[in-house]
PDB file of C-alpha atoms in Angstrom:
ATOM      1  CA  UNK A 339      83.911  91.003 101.408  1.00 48.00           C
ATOM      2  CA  UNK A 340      81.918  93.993 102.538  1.00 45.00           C
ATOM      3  CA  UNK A 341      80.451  96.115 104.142  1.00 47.00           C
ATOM      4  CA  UNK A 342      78.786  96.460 100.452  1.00 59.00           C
ATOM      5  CA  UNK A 343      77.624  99.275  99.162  1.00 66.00           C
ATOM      6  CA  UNK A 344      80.296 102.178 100.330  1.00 82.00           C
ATOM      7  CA  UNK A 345      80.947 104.223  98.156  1.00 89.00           C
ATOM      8  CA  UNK A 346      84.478 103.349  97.260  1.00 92.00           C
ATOM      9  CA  UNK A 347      85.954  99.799  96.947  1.00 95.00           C
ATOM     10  CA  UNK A 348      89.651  99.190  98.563  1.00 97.00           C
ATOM     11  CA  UNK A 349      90.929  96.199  96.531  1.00 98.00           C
ATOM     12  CA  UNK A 350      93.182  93.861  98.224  1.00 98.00           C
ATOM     13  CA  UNK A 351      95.395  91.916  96.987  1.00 98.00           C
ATOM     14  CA  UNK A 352      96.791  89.067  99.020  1.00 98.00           C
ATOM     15  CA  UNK A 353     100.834  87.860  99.832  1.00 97.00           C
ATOM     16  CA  UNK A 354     102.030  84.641  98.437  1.00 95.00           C
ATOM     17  CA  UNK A 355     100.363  81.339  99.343  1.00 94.00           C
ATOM     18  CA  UNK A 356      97.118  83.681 100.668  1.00 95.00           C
ATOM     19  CA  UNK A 357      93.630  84.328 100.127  1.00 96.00           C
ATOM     20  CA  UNK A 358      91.629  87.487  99.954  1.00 96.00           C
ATOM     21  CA  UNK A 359      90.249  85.899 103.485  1.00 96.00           C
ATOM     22  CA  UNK A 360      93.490  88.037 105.189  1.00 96.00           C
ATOM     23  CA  UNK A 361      91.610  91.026 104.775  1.00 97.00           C
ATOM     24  CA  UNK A 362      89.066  90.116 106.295  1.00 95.00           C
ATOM     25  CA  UNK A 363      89.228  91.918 109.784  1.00 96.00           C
ATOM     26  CA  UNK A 364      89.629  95.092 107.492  1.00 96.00           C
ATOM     27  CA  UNK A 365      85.836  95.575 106.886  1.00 92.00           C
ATOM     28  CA  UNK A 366      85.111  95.964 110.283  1.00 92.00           C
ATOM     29  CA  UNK A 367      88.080  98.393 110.885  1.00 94.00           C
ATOM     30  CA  UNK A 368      87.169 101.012 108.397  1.00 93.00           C
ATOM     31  CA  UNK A 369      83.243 100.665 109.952  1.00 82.00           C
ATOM     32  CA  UNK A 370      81.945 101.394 106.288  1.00 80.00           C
ATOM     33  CA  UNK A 371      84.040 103.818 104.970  1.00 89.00           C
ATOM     34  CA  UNK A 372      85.195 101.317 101.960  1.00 94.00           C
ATOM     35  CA  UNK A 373      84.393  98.596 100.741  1.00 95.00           C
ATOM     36  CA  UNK A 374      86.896  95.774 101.425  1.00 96.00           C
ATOM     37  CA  UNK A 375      87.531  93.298  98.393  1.00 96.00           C
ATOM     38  CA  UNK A 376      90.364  90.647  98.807  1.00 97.00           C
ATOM     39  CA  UNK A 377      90.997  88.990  95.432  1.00 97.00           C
ATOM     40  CA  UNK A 378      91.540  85.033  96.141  1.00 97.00           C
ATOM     41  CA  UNK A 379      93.368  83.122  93.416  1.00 97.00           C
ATOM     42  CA  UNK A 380      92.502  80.174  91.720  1.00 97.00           C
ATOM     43  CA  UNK A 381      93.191  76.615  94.044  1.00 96.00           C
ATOM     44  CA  UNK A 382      91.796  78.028  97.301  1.00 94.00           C
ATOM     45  CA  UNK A 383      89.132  78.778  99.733  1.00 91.00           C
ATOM     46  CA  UNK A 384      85.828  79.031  97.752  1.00 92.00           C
ATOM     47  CA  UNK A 385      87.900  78.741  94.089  1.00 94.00           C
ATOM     48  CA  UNK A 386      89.965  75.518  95.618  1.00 92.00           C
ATOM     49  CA  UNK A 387      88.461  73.083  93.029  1.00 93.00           C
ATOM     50  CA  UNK A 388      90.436  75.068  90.349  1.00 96.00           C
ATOM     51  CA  UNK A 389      94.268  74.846  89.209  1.00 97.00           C
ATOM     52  CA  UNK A 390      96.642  76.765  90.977  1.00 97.00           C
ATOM     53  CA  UNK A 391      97.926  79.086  88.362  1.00 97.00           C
ATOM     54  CA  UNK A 392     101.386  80.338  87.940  1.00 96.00           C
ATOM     55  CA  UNK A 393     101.417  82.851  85.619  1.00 97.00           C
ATOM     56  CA  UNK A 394     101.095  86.387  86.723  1.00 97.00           C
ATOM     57  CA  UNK A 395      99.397  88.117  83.644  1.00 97.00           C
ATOM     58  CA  UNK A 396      96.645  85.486  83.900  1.00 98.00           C
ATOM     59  CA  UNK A 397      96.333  86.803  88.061  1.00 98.00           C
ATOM     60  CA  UNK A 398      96.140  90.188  86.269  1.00 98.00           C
ATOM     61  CA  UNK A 399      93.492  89.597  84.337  1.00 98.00           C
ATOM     62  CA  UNK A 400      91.234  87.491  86.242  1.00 97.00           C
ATOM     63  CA  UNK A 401      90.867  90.729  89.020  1.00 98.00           C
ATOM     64  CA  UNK A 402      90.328  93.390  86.068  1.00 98.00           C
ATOM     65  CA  UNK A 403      87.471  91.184  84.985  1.00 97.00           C
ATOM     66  CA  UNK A 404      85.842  90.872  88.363  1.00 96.00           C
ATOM     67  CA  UNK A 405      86.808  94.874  89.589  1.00 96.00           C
ATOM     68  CA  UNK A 406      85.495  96.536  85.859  1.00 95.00           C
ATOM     69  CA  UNK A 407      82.279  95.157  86.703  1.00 94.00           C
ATOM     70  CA  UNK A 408      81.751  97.763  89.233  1.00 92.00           C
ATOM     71  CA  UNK A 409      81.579 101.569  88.275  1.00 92.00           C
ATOM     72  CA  UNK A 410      82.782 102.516  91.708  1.00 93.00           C
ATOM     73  CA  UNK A 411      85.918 104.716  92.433  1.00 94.00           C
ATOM     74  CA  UNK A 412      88.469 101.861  93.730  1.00 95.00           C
ATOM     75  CA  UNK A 413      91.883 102.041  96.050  1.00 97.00           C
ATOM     76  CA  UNK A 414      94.095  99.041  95.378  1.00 98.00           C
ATOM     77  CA  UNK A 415      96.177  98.128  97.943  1.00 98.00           C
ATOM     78  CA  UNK A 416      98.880  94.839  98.142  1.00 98.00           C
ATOM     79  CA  UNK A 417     101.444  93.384 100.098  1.00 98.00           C
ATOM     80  CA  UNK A 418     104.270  91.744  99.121  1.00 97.00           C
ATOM     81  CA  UNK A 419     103.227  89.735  96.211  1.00 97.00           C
ATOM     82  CA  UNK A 420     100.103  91.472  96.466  1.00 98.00           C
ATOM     83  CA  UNK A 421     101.907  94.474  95.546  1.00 98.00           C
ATOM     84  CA  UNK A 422     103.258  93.386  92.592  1.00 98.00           C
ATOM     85  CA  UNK A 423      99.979  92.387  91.071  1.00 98.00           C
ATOM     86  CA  UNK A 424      98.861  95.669  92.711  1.00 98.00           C
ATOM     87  CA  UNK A 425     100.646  97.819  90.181  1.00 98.00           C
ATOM     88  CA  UNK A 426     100.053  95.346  87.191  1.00 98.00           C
ATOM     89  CA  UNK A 427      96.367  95.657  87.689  1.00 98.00           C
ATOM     90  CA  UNK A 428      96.689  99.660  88.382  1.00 98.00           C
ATOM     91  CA  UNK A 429      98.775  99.439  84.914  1.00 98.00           C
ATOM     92  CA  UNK A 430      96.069  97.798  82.944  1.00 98.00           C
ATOM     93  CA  UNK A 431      93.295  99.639  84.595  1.00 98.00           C
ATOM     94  CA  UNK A 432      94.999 102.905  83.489  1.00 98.00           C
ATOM     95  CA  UNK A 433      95.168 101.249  80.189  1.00 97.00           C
ATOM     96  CA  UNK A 434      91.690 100.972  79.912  1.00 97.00           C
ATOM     97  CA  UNK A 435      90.990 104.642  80.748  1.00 96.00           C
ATOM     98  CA  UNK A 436      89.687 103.760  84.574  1.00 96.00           C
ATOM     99  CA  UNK A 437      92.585 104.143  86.631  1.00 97.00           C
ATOM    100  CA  UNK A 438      92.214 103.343  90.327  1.00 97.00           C
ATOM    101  CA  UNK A 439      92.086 106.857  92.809  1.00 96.00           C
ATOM    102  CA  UNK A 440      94.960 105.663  94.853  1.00 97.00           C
ATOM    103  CA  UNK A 441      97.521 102.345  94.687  1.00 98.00           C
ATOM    104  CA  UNK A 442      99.326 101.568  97.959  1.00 98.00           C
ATOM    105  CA  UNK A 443     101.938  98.922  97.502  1.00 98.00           C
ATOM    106  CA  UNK A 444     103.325  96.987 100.763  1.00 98.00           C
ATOM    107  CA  UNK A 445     106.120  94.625 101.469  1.00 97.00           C
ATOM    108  CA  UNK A 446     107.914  94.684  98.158  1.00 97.00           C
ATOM    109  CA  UNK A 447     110.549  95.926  96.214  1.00 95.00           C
ATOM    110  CA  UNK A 448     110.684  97.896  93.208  1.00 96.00           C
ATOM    111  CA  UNK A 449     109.971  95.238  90.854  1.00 94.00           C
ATOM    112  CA  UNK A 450     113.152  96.771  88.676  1.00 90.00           C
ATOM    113  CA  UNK A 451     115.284  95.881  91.836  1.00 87.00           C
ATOM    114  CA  UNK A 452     114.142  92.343  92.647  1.00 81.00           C
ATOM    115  CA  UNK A 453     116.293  89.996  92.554  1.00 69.00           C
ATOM    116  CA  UNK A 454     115.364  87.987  89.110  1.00 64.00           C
ATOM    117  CA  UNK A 455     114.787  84.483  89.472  1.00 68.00           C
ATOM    118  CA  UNK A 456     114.761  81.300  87.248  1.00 62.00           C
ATOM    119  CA  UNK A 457     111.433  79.611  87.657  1.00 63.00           C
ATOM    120  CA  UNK A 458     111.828  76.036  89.175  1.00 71.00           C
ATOM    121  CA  UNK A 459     110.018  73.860  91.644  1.00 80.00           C
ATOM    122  CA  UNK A 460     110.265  74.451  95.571  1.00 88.00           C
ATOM    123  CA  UNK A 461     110.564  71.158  97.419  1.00 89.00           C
ATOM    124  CA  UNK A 462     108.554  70.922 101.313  1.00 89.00           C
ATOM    125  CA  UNK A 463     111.985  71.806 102.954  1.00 86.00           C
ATOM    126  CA  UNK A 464     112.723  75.188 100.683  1.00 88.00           C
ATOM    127  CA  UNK A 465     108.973  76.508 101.541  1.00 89.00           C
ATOM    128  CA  UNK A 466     109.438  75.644 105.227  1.00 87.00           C
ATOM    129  CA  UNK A 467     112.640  77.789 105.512  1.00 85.00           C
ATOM    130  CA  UNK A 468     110.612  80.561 103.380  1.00 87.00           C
ATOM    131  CA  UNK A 469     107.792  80.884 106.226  1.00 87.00           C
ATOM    132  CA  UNK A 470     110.575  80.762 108.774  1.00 84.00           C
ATOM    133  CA  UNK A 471     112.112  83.476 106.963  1.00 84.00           C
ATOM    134  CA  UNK A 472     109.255  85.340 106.601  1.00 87.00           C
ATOM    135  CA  UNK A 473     108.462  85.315 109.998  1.00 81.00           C
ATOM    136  CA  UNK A 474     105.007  84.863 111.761  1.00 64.00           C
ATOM    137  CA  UNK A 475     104.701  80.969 111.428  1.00 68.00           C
ATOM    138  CA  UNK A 476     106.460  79.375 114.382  1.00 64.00           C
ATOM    139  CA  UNK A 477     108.755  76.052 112.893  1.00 68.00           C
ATOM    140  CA  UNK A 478     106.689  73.441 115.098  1.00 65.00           C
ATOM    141  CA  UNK A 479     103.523  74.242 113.239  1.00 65.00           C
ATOM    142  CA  UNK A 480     105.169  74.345 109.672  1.00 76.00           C
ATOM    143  CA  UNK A 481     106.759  70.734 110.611  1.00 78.00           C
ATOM    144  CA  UNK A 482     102.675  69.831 111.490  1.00 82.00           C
ATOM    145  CA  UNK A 483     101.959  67.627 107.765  1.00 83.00           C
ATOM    146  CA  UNK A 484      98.130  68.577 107.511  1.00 85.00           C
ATOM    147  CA  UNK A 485      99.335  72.330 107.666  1.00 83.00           C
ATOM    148  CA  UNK A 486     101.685  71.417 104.644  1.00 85.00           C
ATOM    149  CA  UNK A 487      99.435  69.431 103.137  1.00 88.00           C
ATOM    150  CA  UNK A 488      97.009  72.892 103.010  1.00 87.00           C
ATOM    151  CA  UNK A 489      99.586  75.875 102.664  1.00 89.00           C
ATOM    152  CA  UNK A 490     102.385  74.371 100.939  1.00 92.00           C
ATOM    153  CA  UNK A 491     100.881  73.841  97.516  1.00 94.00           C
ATOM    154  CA  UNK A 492      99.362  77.362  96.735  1.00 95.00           C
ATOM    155  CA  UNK A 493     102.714  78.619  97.953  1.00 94.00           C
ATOM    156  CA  UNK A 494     104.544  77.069  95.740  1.00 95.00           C
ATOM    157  CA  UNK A 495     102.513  78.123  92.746  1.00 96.00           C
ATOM    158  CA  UNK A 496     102.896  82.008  94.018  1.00 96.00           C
ATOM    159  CA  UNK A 497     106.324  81.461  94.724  1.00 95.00           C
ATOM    160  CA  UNK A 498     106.275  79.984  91.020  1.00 94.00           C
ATOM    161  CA  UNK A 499     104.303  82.890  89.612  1.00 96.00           C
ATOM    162  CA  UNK A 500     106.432  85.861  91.290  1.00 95.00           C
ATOM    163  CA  UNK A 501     109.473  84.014  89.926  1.00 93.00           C
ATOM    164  CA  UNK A 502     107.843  84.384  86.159  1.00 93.00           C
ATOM    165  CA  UNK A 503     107.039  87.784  87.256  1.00 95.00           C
ATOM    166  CA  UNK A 504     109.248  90.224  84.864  1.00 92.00           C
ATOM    167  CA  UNK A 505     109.394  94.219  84.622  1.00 92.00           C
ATOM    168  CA  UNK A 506     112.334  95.595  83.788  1.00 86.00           C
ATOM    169  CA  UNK A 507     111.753  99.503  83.479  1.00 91.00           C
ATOM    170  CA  UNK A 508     109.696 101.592  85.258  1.00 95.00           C
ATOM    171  CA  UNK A 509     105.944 102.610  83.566  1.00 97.00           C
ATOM    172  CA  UNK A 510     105.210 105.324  86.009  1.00 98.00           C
ATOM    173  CA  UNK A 511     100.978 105.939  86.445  1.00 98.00           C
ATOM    174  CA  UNK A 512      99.306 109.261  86.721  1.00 97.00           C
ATOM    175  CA  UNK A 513      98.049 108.405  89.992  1.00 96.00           C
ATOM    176  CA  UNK A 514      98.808 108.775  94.105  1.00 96.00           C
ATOM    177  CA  UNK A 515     101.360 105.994  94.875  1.00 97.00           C
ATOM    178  CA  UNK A 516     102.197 105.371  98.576  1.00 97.00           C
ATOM    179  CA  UNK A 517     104.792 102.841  99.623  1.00 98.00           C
ATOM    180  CA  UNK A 518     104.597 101.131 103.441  1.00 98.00           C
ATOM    181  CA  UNK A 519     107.970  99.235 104.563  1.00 98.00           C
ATOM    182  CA  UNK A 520     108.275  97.247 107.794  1.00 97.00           C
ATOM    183  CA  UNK A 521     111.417  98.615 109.412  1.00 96.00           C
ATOM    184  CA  UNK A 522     112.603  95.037 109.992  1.00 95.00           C
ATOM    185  CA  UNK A 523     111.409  93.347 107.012  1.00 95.00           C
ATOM    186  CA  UNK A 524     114.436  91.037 104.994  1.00 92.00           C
ATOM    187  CA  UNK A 525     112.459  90.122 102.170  1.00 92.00           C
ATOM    188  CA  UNK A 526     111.682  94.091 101.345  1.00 95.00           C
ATOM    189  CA  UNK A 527     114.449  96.418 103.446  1.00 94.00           C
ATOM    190  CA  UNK A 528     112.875  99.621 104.120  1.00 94.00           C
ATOM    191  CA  UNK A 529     115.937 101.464 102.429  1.00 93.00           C
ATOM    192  CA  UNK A 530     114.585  99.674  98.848  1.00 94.00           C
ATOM    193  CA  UNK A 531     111.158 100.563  98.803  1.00 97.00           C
ATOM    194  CA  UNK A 532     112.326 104.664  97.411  1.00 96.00           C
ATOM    195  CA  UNK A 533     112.636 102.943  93.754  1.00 96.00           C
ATOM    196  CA  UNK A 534     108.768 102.840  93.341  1.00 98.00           C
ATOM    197  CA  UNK A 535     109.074 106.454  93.215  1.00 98.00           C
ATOM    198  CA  UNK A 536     109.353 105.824  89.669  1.00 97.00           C
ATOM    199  CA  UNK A 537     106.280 104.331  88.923  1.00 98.00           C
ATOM    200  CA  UNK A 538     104.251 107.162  89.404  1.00 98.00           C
ATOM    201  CA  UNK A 539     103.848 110.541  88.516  1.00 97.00           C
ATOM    202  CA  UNK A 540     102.719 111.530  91.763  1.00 97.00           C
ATOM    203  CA  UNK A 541     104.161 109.414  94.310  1.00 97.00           C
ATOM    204  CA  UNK A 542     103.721 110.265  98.284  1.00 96.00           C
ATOM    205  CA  UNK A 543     106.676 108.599  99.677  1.00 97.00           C
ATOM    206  CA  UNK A 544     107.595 105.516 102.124  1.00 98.00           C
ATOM    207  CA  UNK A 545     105.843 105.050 105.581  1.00 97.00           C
ATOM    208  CA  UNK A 546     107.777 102.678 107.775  1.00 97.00           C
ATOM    209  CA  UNK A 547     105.879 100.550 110.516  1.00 97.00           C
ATOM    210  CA  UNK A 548     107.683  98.723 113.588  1.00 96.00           C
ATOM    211  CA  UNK A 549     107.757  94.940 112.676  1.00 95.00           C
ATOM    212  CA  UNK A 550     109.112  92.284 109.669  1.00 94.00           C
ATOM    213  CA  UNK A 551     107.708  91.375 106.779  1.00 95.00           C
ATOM    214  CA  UNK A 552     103.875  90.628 108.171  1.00 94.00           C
ATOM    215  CA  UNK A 553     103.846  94.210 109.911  1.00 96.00           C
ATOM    216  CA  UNK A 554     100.396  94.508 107.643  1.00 96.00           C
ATOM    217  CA  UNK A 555      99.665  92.116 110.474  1.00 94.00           C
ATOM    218  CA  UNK A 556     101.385  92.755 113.233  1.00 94.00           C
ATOM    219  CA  UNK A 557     100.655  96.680 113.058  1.00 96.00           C
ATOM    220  CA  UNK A 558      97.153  96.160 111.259  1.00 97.00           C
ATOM    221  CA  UNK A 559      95.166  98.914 112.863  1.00 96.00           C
ATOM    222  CA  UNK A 560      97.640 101.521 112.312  1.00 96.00           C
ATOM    223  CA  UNK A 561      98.225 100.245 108.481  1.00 97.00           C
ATOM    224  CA  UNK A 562      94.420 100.398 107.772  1.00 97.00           C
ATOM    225  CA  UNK A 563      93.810 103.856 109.465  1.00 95.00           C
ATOM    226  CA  UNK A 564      97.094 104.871 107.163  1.00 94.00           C
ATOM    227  CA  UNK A 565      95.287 103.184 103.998  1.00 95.00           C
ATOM    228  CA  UNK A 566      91.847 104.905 104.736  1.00 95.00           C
ATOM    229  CA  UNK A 567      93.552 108.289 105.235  1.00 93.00           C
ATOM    230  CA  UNK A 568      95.503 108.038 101.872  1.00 92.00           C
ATOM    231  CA  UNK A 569      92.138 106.587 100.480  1.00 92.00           C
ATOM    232  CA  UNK A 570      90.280 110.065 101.668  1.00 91.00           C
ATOM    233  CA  UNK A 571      92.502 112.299 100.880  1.00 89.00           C
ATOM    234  CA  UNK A 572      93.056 110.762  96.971  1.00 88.00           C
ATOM    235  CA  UNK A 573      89.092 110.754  96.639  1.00 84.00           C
ATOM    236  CA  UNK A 574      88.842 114.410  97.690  1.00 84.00           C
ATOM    237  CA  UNK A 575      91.956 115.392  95.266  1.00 77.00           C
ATOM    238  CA  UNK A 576      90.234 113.934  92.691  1.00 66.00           C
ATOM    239  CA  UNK A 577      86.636 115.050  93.131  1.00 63.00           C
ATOM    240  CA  UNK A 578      87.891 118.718  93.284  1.00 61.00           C
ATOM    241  CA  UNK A 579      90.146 118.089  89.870  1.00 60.00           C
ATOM    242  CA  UNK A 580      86.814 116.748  88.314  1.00 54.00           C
ATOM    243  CA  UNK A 581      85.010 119.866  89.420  1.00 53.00           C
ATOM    244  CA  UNK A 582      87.592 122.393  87.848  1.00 49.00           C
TER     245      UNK A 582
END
């Protein structure tokens, strides 16, 4: 997404029923500093001939494959389902033996404390009262059928996909973990977001921003200047480990 060539890559990855494209405005906030990459699913924007896809380890996959074939020191950062896939990636990277510098998840529960869901099909109605829920989409524009017609079916596969979504314990990673909460966010209360403490061995806490659930949004200048900072100061922790 650029600006290429930075040093360091910041990996993005994108809320349900979203493209990398909502990171977008982030490359010209951190002027250079990182690289901005926002992983876009199969079934939209410039991959919108493909099939949607629904299964999470195949999400998983398809970003190690494009981010491994970089050497470049990369942050990953996600929101909400983002985050999720976030960690998964982090996981498998770590697998691998090239763990990301940082991971910052966003908007999300512990995925040992979601709520576990059975897979099914979401009709029009149920995704409606999910953006309404959400917050940030006002209900005359979600009742407006060529914005359906567009959003509703790569929601529906995410919403699908987070459902299939399963962790059950806790891996913790031997890297920085930092958690952001939007004080007024129902889909991932602020008190929740603690429990990723156990998913890494060296995890730096919960910052809470005013706003709901799209507070990335809402508060986006203040949550990238947060991101770079945690960025920095990871880099510079781990340059001076390598030196010892």
């Amino acid at each position: 997404m650029g600006p290429a060539g930075a040093p360091t890559r910041l990996v993005c990855l994108p809320h349900a029923g979203a493209s990398g494209d909502v990171y977008a405005a982030w490359s010209g906030d951190l002027a250079g500093a990182l690289e901005v990459w926002g992983a876009t699913p199969a079934g939209r924007r410039h991959r919108s001939g493909e099939p949607l896809n629904v299964d999470p380890g195949r999400l998983v996959d398809e970003v190690v494959a494009e981010v491994t074939t970089d050497s470049r020191p990369l942050v990953v950062f996600g929101h909400s389902m983002g985050a999720l896939i976030g960690y998964e990636l982090s996981l498998a990277l770590s697998t691998q033996g090239r763990p990301p510098t940082a991971l910052v998840v966003s908007g999300c529960p512990p995925p040992h404390v979601r709520t576990a869901r059975a897979s099914r099909d979401y009709s029009d109605d149920e995704l409606a009262a999910t953006l309404v829920d959400w917050g940030g989409t006002e209900q005359q524009l979600i009742e407006d059928a060529d914005l359906r017609r567009l959003t509703f079916p790569p929601l529906r596969a995410d919403l699908t996909l987070c459902d299939r979504y399963r962790r059950d314990h806790p891996v913790a990673l031997d890297l920085p973990l930092s958690v952001l909460a939007g004080r007024s966010d129902p889909v991932a209360p602020a008190d929740q977001m603690a429990g990723w403490a156990a998913y890494s061995n060296d995890f730096r806490g919960v910052t809470q921003f005013r706003g709901g659930h799209f507070f990335v949004t809402e508060q986006r200048r203040r949550v990238v200047d947060h991101v770079a900072d945690l960025a920095m100061h990871a880099l510079t922790a781990g340059r001076r480990r390598h030196e010892r």
